[in-house]
């Protein structure tokens, strides 16, 4: 197996390119055509992210402050499973309190599968807030 | 796998830095009678609030197992606190 072909298969195995893209690249290699461009994936050492990071840098009158929190995504998943065990009566009371506070949100409509899906897709999320005296970054790594 | 080591580091504005390493397993062994009591209390609480006991205990165990890798690093006004779970 040629080195280039091996690289393509490795990229496919790591999920950096799709099967179609791998097919195109291999076909281009075989026919000795110039290789079509493949969108460069974001560099990530171990494939799927494992941690959610929250980094806050702020400057106030007491001097600079910094918060750096790293939470395993597995912990979020476990928390979601625990939240799924909350009895419906408690959710009803929480809904009533939310409505009283002006947040008409029905927690009973939130299914554990939806929450798990949300956690699954956190790897694609990056939140950056830039202010004059503070900078907040939330991302997964 | 449950956490093996918890590191707590405190750097106050003045005074000495404090660094504490807590080996989790020996501490759990020492506290095992209290743990048994805590599980019994949790079981009763689940029954009182009509929460399924075994899934709740399983979820609690999953949370403990997922803790390794957690890290809190706070710096404010020349005071720094780090809590790291490995």
PDB file of C-alpha atoms in Angstrom:
ATOM      1  CA  UNK A   1       0.000   0.000   0.000  1.00  0.00           C
ATOM      2  CA  UNK A   2       1.404   3.398  -0.916  1.00  0.00           C
ATOM      3  CA  UNK A   3       2.047   5.981   1.772  1.00  0.00           C
ATOM      4  CA  UNK A   4      -0.536   8.394   0.350  1.00  0.00           C
ATOM      5  CA  UNK A   5      -3.205   5.715   0.170  1.00  0.00           C
ATOM      6  CA  UNK A   6      -2.469   4.762   3.784  1.00  0.00           C
ATOM      7  CA  UNK A   7      -2.809   8.388   4.861  1.00  0.00           C
ATOM      8  CA  UNK A   8      -6.188   8.659   3.150  1.00  0.00           C
ATOM      9  CA  UNK A   9      -7.450   5.520   4.886  1.00  0.00           C
ATOM     10  CA  UNK A  10      -6.185   6.807   8.229  1.00  0.00           C
ATOM     11  CA  UNK A  11      -8.010  10.108   7.687  1.00  0.00           C
ATOM     12  CA  UNK A  12     -11.160   8.141   6.883  1.00  0.00           C
ATOM     13  CA  UNK A  13     -10.777   5.983   9.990  1.00  0.00           C
ATOM     14  CA  UNK A  14     -10.318   9.072  12.157  1.00  0.00           C
ATOM     15  CA  UNK A  15     -13.449  10.605  10.664  1.00  0.00           C
ATOM     16  CA  UNK A  16     -11.558  13.572   9.187  1.00  0.00           C
ATOM     17  CA  UNK A  17     -12.962  12.902   5.727  1.00  0.00           C
ATOM     18  CA  UNK A  18     -16.085  11.153   4.479  1.00  0.00           C
ATOM     19  CA  UNK A  19     -16.137   7.869   2.556  1.00  0.00           C
ATOM     20  CA  UNK A  20     -16.974   9.791  -0.641  1.00  0.00           C
ATOM     21  CA  UNK A  21     -13.995  12.082  -0.200  1.00  0.00           C
ATOM     22  CA  UNK A  22     -11.721   9.122   0.482  1.00  0.00           C
ATOM     23  CA  UNK A  23     -13.027   7.431  -2.658  1.00  0.00           C
ATOM     24  CA  UNK A  24     -12.355  10.547  -4.719  1.00  0.00           C
ATOM     25  CA  UNK A  25      -8.853  10.900  -3.318  1.00  0.00           C
ATOM     26  CA  UNK A  26      -7.977   7.247  -3.968  1.00  0.00           C
ATOM     27  CA  UNK A  27      -9.393   7.444  -7.483  1.00  0.00           C
ATOM     28  CA  UNK A  28      -7.302  10.565  -8.087  1.00  0.00           C
ATOM     29  CA  UNK A  29      -4.234   8.769  -6.800  1.00  0.00           C
ATOM     30  CA  UNK A  30      -4.810   5.765  -9.046  1.00  0.00           C
ATOM     31  CA  UNK A  31      -5.401   7.827 -12.138  1.00  0.00           C
ATOM     32  CA  UNK A  32      -2.410  10.008 -11.269  1.00  0.00           C
ATOM     33  CA  UNK A  33      -4.538  13.129 -11.421  1.00  0.00           C
ATOM     34  CA  UNK A  34      -3.965  16.125  -9.182  1.00  0.00           C
ATOM     35  CA  UNK A  35      -5.579  15.499  -5.832  1.00  0.00           C
ATOM     36  CA  UNK A  36      -8.736  17.551  -5.227  1.00  0.00           C
ATOM     37  CA  UNK A  37      -8.756  19.742  -2.182  1.00  0.00           C
ATOM     38  CA  UNK A  38     -10.292  18.332   0.990  1.00  0.00           C
ATOM     39  CA  UNK A  39     -11.517  20.728   3.660  1.00  0.00           C
ATOM     40  CA  UNK A  40      -8.934  20.757   6.406  1.00  0.00           C
ATOM     41  CA  UNK A  41     -10.420  19.549   9.680  1.00  0.00           C
ATOM     42  CA  UNK A  42      -9.706  21.364  12.891  1.00  0.00           C
ATOM     43  CA  UNK A  43      -6.619  19.888  14.513  1.00  0.00           C
ATOM     44  CA  UNK A  44      -7.645  17.582  17.335  1.00  0.00           C
ATOM     45  CA  UNK A  45      -5.097  15.172  18.759  1.00  0.00           C
ATOM     46  CA  UNK A  46      -7.316  12.276  19.826  1.00  0.00           C
ATOM     47  CA  UNK A  47     -10.358  12.483  17.574  1.00  0.00           C
ATOM     48  CA  UNK A  48     -13.446  12.978  19.731  1.00  0.00           C
ATOM     49  CA  UNK A  49     -13.231  15.651  22.401  1.00  0.00           C
ATOM     50  CA  UNK A  50     -13.299  14.481  26.001  1.00  0.00           C
ATOM     51  CA  UNK A  51     -13.531  17.687  27.979  1.00  0.00           C
ATOM     52  CA  UNK A  52     -15.587  20.855  28.105  1.00  0.00           C
ATOM     53  CA  UNK A  53     -13.415  23.857  28.899  1.00  0.00           C
ATOM     54  CA  UNK A  54     -14.580  27.171  30.316  1.00  0.00           C
ATOM     55  CA  UNK A  55     -11.938  29.898  30.368  1.00  0.00           C
ATOM     56  CA  UNK A  56     -12.684  33.362  31.730  1.00  0.00           C
ATOM     57  CA  UNK A  57     -10.109  36.156  31.770  1.00  0.00           C
ATOM     58  CA  UNK A  58     -11.225  39.329  33.439  1.00  0.00           C
ATOM     59  CA  UNK A  59      -9.733  42.552  34.695  1.00  0.00           C
ATOM     60  CA  UNK A  60     -11.398  44.460  37.493  1.00  0.00           C
ATOM     61  CA  UNK A  61     -10.345  46.905  40.189  1.00  0.00           C
ATOM     62  CA  UNK A  62      -8.794  44.077  42.278  1.00  0.00           C
ATOM     63  CA  UNK A  63      -6.541  43.060  39.414  1.00  0.00           C
ATOM     64  CA  UNK A  64      -6.673  40.336  36.815  1.00  0.00           C
ATOM     65  CA  UNK A  65      -8.727  37.245  37.531  1.00  0.00           C
ATOM     66  CA  UNK A  66      -8.853  33.986  35.683  1.00  0.00           C
ATOM     67  CA  UNK A  67     -11.163  30.976  35.766  1.00  0.00           C
ATOM     68  CA  UNK A  68     -10.140  27.811  34.013  1.00  0.00           C
ATOM     69  CA  UNK A  69     -12.526  24.884  34.344  1.00  0.00           C
ATOM     70  CA  UNK A  70     -12.226  21.531  32.645  1.00  0.00           C
ATOM     71  CA  UNK A  71     -15.136  19.122  32.942  1.00  0.00           C
ATOM     72  CA  UNK A  72     -15.171  15.670  31.335  1.00  0.00           C
ATOM     73  CA  UNK A  73     -18.029  15.307  28.846  1.00  0.00           C
ATOM     74  CA  UNK A  74     -18.659  11.914  30.451  1.00  0.00           C
ATOM     75  CA  UNK A  75     -19.600  13.773  33.627  1.00  0.00           C
ATOM     76  CA  UNK A  76     -22.197  15.790  31.710  1.00  0.00           C
ATOM     77  CA  UNK A  77     -23.654  12.581  30.283  1.00  0.00           C
ATOM     78  CA  UNK A  78     -23.856  11.044  33.768  1.00  0.00           C
ATOM     79  CA  UNK A  79     -25.558  14.194  35.044  1.00  0.00           C
ATOM     80  CA  UNK A  80     -28.097  14.027  32.235  1.00  0.00           C
ATOM     81  CA  UNK A  81     -28.913  10.433  33.215  1.00  0.00           C
ATOM     82  CA  UNK A  82     -29.369  11.488  36.819  1.00  0.00           C
ATOM     83  CA  UNK A  83     -31.612  14.383  35.775  1.00  0.00           C
ATOM     84  CA  UNK A  84     -33.784  11.897  33.892  1.00  0.00           C
ATOM     85  CA  UNK A  85     -34.715  10.329  37.249  1.00  0.00           C
ATOM     86  CA  UNK A  86     -36.364  13.464  38.595  1.00  0.00           C
ATOM     87  CA  UNK A  87     -40.002  12.542  39.343  1.00  0.00           C
ATOM     88  CA  UNK A  88     -42.717  14.276  37.285  1.00  0.00           C
ATOM     89  CA  UNK A  89     -44.176  15.973  40.402  1.00  0.00           C
ATOM     90  CA  UNK A  90     -40.851  17.732  41.025  1.00  0.00           C
ATOM     91  CA  UNK A  91     -40.704  18.798  37.368  1.00  0.00           C
ATOM     92  CA  UNK A  92     -44.242  20.174  37.686  1.00  0.00           C
ATOM     93  CA  UNK A  93     -43.222  22.255  40.716  1.00  0.00           C
ATOM     94  CA  UNK A  94     -40.104  23.474  38.896  1.00  0.00           C
ATOM     95  CA  UNK A  95     -42.265  24.430  35.892  1.00  0.00           C
ATOM     96  CA  UNK A  96     -44.590  26.421  38.159  1.00  0.00           C
ATOM     97  CA  UNK A  97     -41.632  28.281  39.716  1.00  0.00           C
ATOM     98  CA  UNK A  98     -40.154  28.976  36.286  1.00  0.00           C
ATOM     99  CA  UNK A  99     -43.484  30.327  35.065  1.00  0.00           C
ATOM    100  CA  UNK A 100     -43.706  32.510  38.189  1.00  0.00           C
ATOM    101  CA  UNK A 101     -40.280  33.937  37.346  1.00  0.00           C
ATOM    102  CA  UNK A 102     -41.376  34.728  33.823  1.00  0.00           C
ATOM    103  CA  UNK A 103     -39.766  31.719  32.133  1.00  0.00           C
ATOM    104  CA  UNK A 104     -42.585  29.658  30.637  1.00  0.00           C
ATOM    105  CA  UNK A 105     -40.504  26.555  30.037  1.00  0.00           C
ATOM    106  CA  UNK A 106     -41.936  23.039  30.269  1.00  0.00           C
ATOM    107  CA  UNK A 107     -39.226  20.774  31.670  1.00  0.00           C
ATOM    108  CA  UNK A 108     -41.399  17.685  31.197  1.00  0.00           C
ATOM    109  CA  UNK A 109     -41.019  18.117  27.425  1.00  0.00           C
ATOM    110  CA  UNK A 110     -37.246  17.789  27.737  1.00  0.00           C
ATOM    111  CA  UNK A 111     -36.379  14.153  27.077  1.00  0.00           C
ATOM    112  CA  UNK A 112     -33.115  12.521  28.255  1.00  0.00           C
ATOM    113  CA  UNK A 113     -32.339  11.480  24.663  1.00  0.00           C
ATOM    114  CA  UNK A 114     -32.513  15.120  23.570  1.00  0.00           C
ATOM    115  CA  UNK A 115     -30.171  16.156  26.367  1.00  0.00           C
ATOM    116  CA  UNK A 116     -27.749  13.376  25.463  1.00  0.00           C
ATOM    117  CA  UNK A 117     -27.842  14.477  21.847  1.00  0.00           C
ATOM    118  CA  UNK A 118     -27.072  17.999  23.021  1.00  0.00           C
ATOM    119  CA  UNK A 119     -24.023  16.752  24.949  1.00  0.00           C
ATOM    120  CA  UNK A 120     -22.955  14.679  21.920  1.00  0.00           C
ATOM    121  CA  UNK A 121     -22.874  17.785  19.758  1.00  0.00           C
ATOM    122  CA  UNK A 122     -21.041  19.967  22.229  1.00  0.00           C
ATOM    123  CA  UNK A 123     -17.788  19.170  20.396  1.00  0.00           C
ATOM    124  CA  UNK A 124     -18.936  21.357  17.546  1.00  0.00           C
ATOM    125  CA  UNK A 125     -19.697  24.262  19.824  1.00  0.00           C
ATOM    126  CA  UNK A 126     -17.437  27.188  20.642  1.00  0.00           C
ATOM    127  CA  UNK A 127     -18.689  30.223  22.516  1.00  0.00           C
ATOM    128  CA  UNK A 128     -16.512  33.303  22.666  1.00  0.00           C
ATOM    129  CA  UNK A 129     -17.502  36.493  24.420  1.00  0.00           C
ATOM    130  CA  UNK A 130     -15.133  39.423  24.114  1.00  0.00           C
ATOM    131  CA  UNK A 131     -15.654  42.498  26.223  1.00  0.00           C
ATOM    132  CA  UNK A 132     -13.335  45.325  27.130  1.00  0.00           C
ATOM    133  CA  UNK A 133     -12.703  43.953  30.617  1.00  0.00           C
ATOM    134  CA  UNK A 134     -13.485  40.267  30.197  1.00  0.00           C
ATOM    135  CA  UNK A 135     -13.090  37.430  27.775  1.00  0.00           C
ATOM    136  CA  UNK A 136     -15.025  34.163  28.003  1.00  0.00           C
ATOM    137  CA  UNK A 137     -14.353  31.040  25.962  1.00  0.00           C
ATOM    138  CA  UNK A 138     -16.351  27.827  26.124  1.00  0.00           C
ATOM    139  CA  UNK A 139     -15.200  24.979  23.931  1.00  0.00           C
ATOM    140  CA  UNK A 140     -14.479  21.275  23.977  1.00  0.00           C
ATOM    141  CA  UNK A 141     -11.112  19.624  23.558  1.00  0.00           C
TER     142      UNK A 141
ATOM    143  CA  UNK B   1     -12.683   4.035  37.196  1.00  0.00           C
ATOM    144  CA  UNK B   2     -13.126   6.062  40.355  1.00  0.00           C
ATOM    145  CA  UNK B   3     -10.833   9.019  41.045  1.00  0.00           C
ATOM    146  CA  UNK B   4      -7.431   8.087  42.419  1.00  0.00           C
ATOM    147  CA  UNK B   5      -6.030  11.382  43.582  1.00  0.00           C
ATOM    148  CA  UNK B   6      -7.469  14.794  44.376  1.00  0.00           C
ATOM    149  CA  UNK B   7      -5.012  17.673  44.418  1.00  0.00           C
ATOM    150  CA  UNK B   8      -5.913  20.935  46.129  1.00  0.00           C
ATOM    151  CA  UNK B   9      -3.546  23.878  45.840  1.00  0.00           C
ATOM    152  CA  UNK B  10      -4.196  27.219  47.483  1.00  0.00           C
ATOM    153  CA  UNK B  11      -1.949  30.215  46.913  1.00  0.00           C
ATOM    154  CA  UNK B  12      -3.100  33.064  49.165  1.00  0.00           C
ATOM    155  CA  UNK B  13      -2.184  36.681  48.575  1.00  0.00           C
ATOM    156  CA  UNK B  14       0.092  36.533  51.602  1.00  0.00           C
ATOM    157  CA  UNK B  15       1.415  33.601  53.584  1.00  0.00           C
ATOM    158  CA  UNK B  16       2.420  30.114  52.595  1.00  0.00           C
ATOM    159  CA  UNK B  17       1.160  28.127  49.698  1.00  0.00           C
ATOM    160  CA  UNK B  18      -0.838  25.065  50.667  1.00  0.00           C
ATOM    161  CA  UNK B  19      -0.776  21.961  48.557  1.00  0.00           C
ATOM    162  CA  UNK B  20      -2.754  18.873  49.574  1.00  0.00           C
ATOM    163  CA  UNK B  21      -2.849  15.517  47.834  1.00  0.00           C
ATOM    164  CA  UNK B  22      -5.766  13.298  48.835  1.00  0.00           C
ATOM    165  CA  UNK B  23      -5.511   9.639  47.812  1.00  0.00           C
ATOM    166  CA  UNK B  24      -9.153   8.773  47.274  1.00  0.00           C
ATOM    167  CA  UNK B  25      -9.143   5.004  47.716  1.00  0.00           C
ATOM    168  CA  UNK B  26      -7.543   4.923  51.200  1.00  0.00           C
ATOM    169  CA  UNK B  27      -9.839   7.729  52.320  1.00  0.00           C
ATOM    170  CA  UNK B  28     -12.850   5.807  51.007  1.00  0.00           C
ATOM    171  CA  UNK B  29     -11.708   2.697  52.859  1.00  0.00           C
ATOM    172  CA  UNK B  30     -11.397   4.642  56.087  1.00  0.00           C
ATOM    173  CA  UNK B  31     -14.788   6.232  55.559  1.00  0.00           C
ATOM    174  CA  UNK B  32     -16.490   3.034  54.361  1.00  0.00           C
ATOM    175  CA  UNK B  33     -18.812   2.773  57.411  1.00  0.00           C
ATOM    176  CA  UNK B  34     -19.984   6.317  56.749  1.00  0.00           C
ATOM    177  CA  UNK B  35     -20.389   5.485  53.063  1.00  0.00           C
ATOM    178  CA  UNK B  36     -22.628   2.528  53.863  1.00  0.00           C
ATOM    179  CA  UNK B  37     -24.734   4.830  56.026  1.00  0.00           C
ATOM    180  CA  UNK B  38     -24.845   7.436  53.244  1.00  0.00           C
ATOM    181  CA  UNK B  39     -26.042   4.841  50.732  1.00  0.00           C
ATOM    182  CA  UNK B  40     -28.751   3.722  53.177  1.00  0.00           C
ATOM    183  CA  UNK B  41     -29.882   7.334  53.652  1.00  0.00           C
ATOM    184  CA  UNK B  42     -29.870   7.884  49.871  1.00  0.00           C
ATOM    185  CA  UNK B  43     -31.967   4.758  49.400  1.00  0.00           C
ATOM    186  CA  UNK B  44     -34.534   5.949  51.948  1.00  0.00           C
ATOM    187  CA  UNK B  45     -34.598   9.414  50.344  1.00  0.00           C
ATOM    188  CA  UNK B  46     -35.212   7.828  46.924  1.00  0.00           C
ATOM    189  CA  UNK B  47     -38.100   5.798  48.330  1.00  0.00           C
ATOM    190  CA  UNK B  48     -39.603   8.850  50.039  1.00  0.00           C
ATOM    191  CA  UNK B  49     -39.404  10.984  46.900  1.00  0.00           C
ATOM    192  CA  UNK B  50     -40.497   8.102  44.627  1.00  0.00           C
ATOM    193  CA  UNK B  51     -37.277   7.952  42.658  1.00  0.00           C
ATOM    194  CA  UNK B  52     -36.177   4.568  41.314  1.00  0.00           C
ATOM    195  CA  UNK B  53     -33.446   3.457  43.714  1.00  0.00           C
ATOM    196  CA  UNK B  54     -31.119   1.363  41.524  1.00  0.00           C
ATOM    197  CA  UNK B  55     -31.017   3.712  38.526  1.00  0.00           C
ATOM    198  CA  UNK B  56     -30.392   6.602  40.938  1.00  0.00           C
ATOM    199  CA  UNK B  57     -27.513   4.786  42.674  1.00  0.00           C
ATOM    200  CA  UNK B  58     -26.165   3.720  39.271  1.00  0.00           C
ATOM    201  CA  UNK B  59     -26.238   7.307  38.050  1.00  0.00           C
ATOM    202  CA  UNK B  60     -24.472   8.451  41.209  1.00  0.00           C
ATOM    203  CA  UNK B  61     -21.763   5.855  40.613  1.00  0.00           C
ATOM    204  CA  UNK B  62     -21.424   6.973  36.973  1.00  0.00           C
ATOM    205  CA  UNK B  63     -20.941  10.556  38.113  1.00  0.00           C
ATOM    206  CA  UNK B  64     -18.206   9.515  40.552  1.00  0.00           C
ATOM    207  CA  UNK B  65     -16.562   7.407  37.821  1.00  0.00           C
ATOM    208  CA  UNK B  66     -16.641  10.331  35.392  1.00  0.00           C
ATOM    209  CA  UNK B  67     -14.892  12.718  37.775  1.00  0.00           C
ATOM    210  CA  UNK B  68     -11.241  11.945  36.804  1.00  0.00           C
ATOM    211  CA  UNK B  69      -9.958  14.697  34.553  1.00  0.00           C
ATOM    212  CA  UNK B  70     -11.994  17.412  36.238  1.00  0.00           C
ATOM    213  CA  UNK B  71     -10.027  20.543  36.998  1.00  0.00           C
ATOM    214  CA  UNK B  72     -10.993  23.873  38.569  1.00  0.00           C
ATOM    215  CA  UNK B  73      -8.407  26.592  38.435  1.00  0.00           C
ATOM    216  CA  UNK B  74      -9.428  29.950  39.880  1.00  0.00           C
ATOM    217  CA  UNK B  75      -7.275  33.043  40.272  1.00  0.00           C
ATOM    218  CA  UNK B  76      -8.671  36.184  41.801  1.00  0.00           C
ATOM    219  CA  UNK B  77      -6.917  39.173  43.300  1.00  0.00           C
ATOM    220  CA  UNK B  78      -3.570  37.396  43.648  1.00  0.00           C
ATOM    221  CA  UNK B  79      -5.227  34.405  45.303  1.00  0.00           C
ATOM    222  CA  UNK B  80      -5.286  31.141  43.407  1.00  0.00           C
ATOM    223  CA  UNK B  81      -7.115  27.895  44.061  1.00  0.00           C
ATOM    224  CA  UNK B  82      -6.669  24.740  42.051  1.00  0.00           C
ATOM    225  CA  UNK B  83      -8.674  21.550  42.465  1.00  0.00           C
ATOM    226  CA  UNK B  84      -7.687  18.702  40.228  1.00  0.00           C
ATOM    227  CA  UNK B  85      -9.191  15.225  40.209  1.00  0.00           C
ATOM    228  CA  UNK B  86      -7.204  12.424  38.625  1.00  0.00           C
TER     229      UNK B  86
END
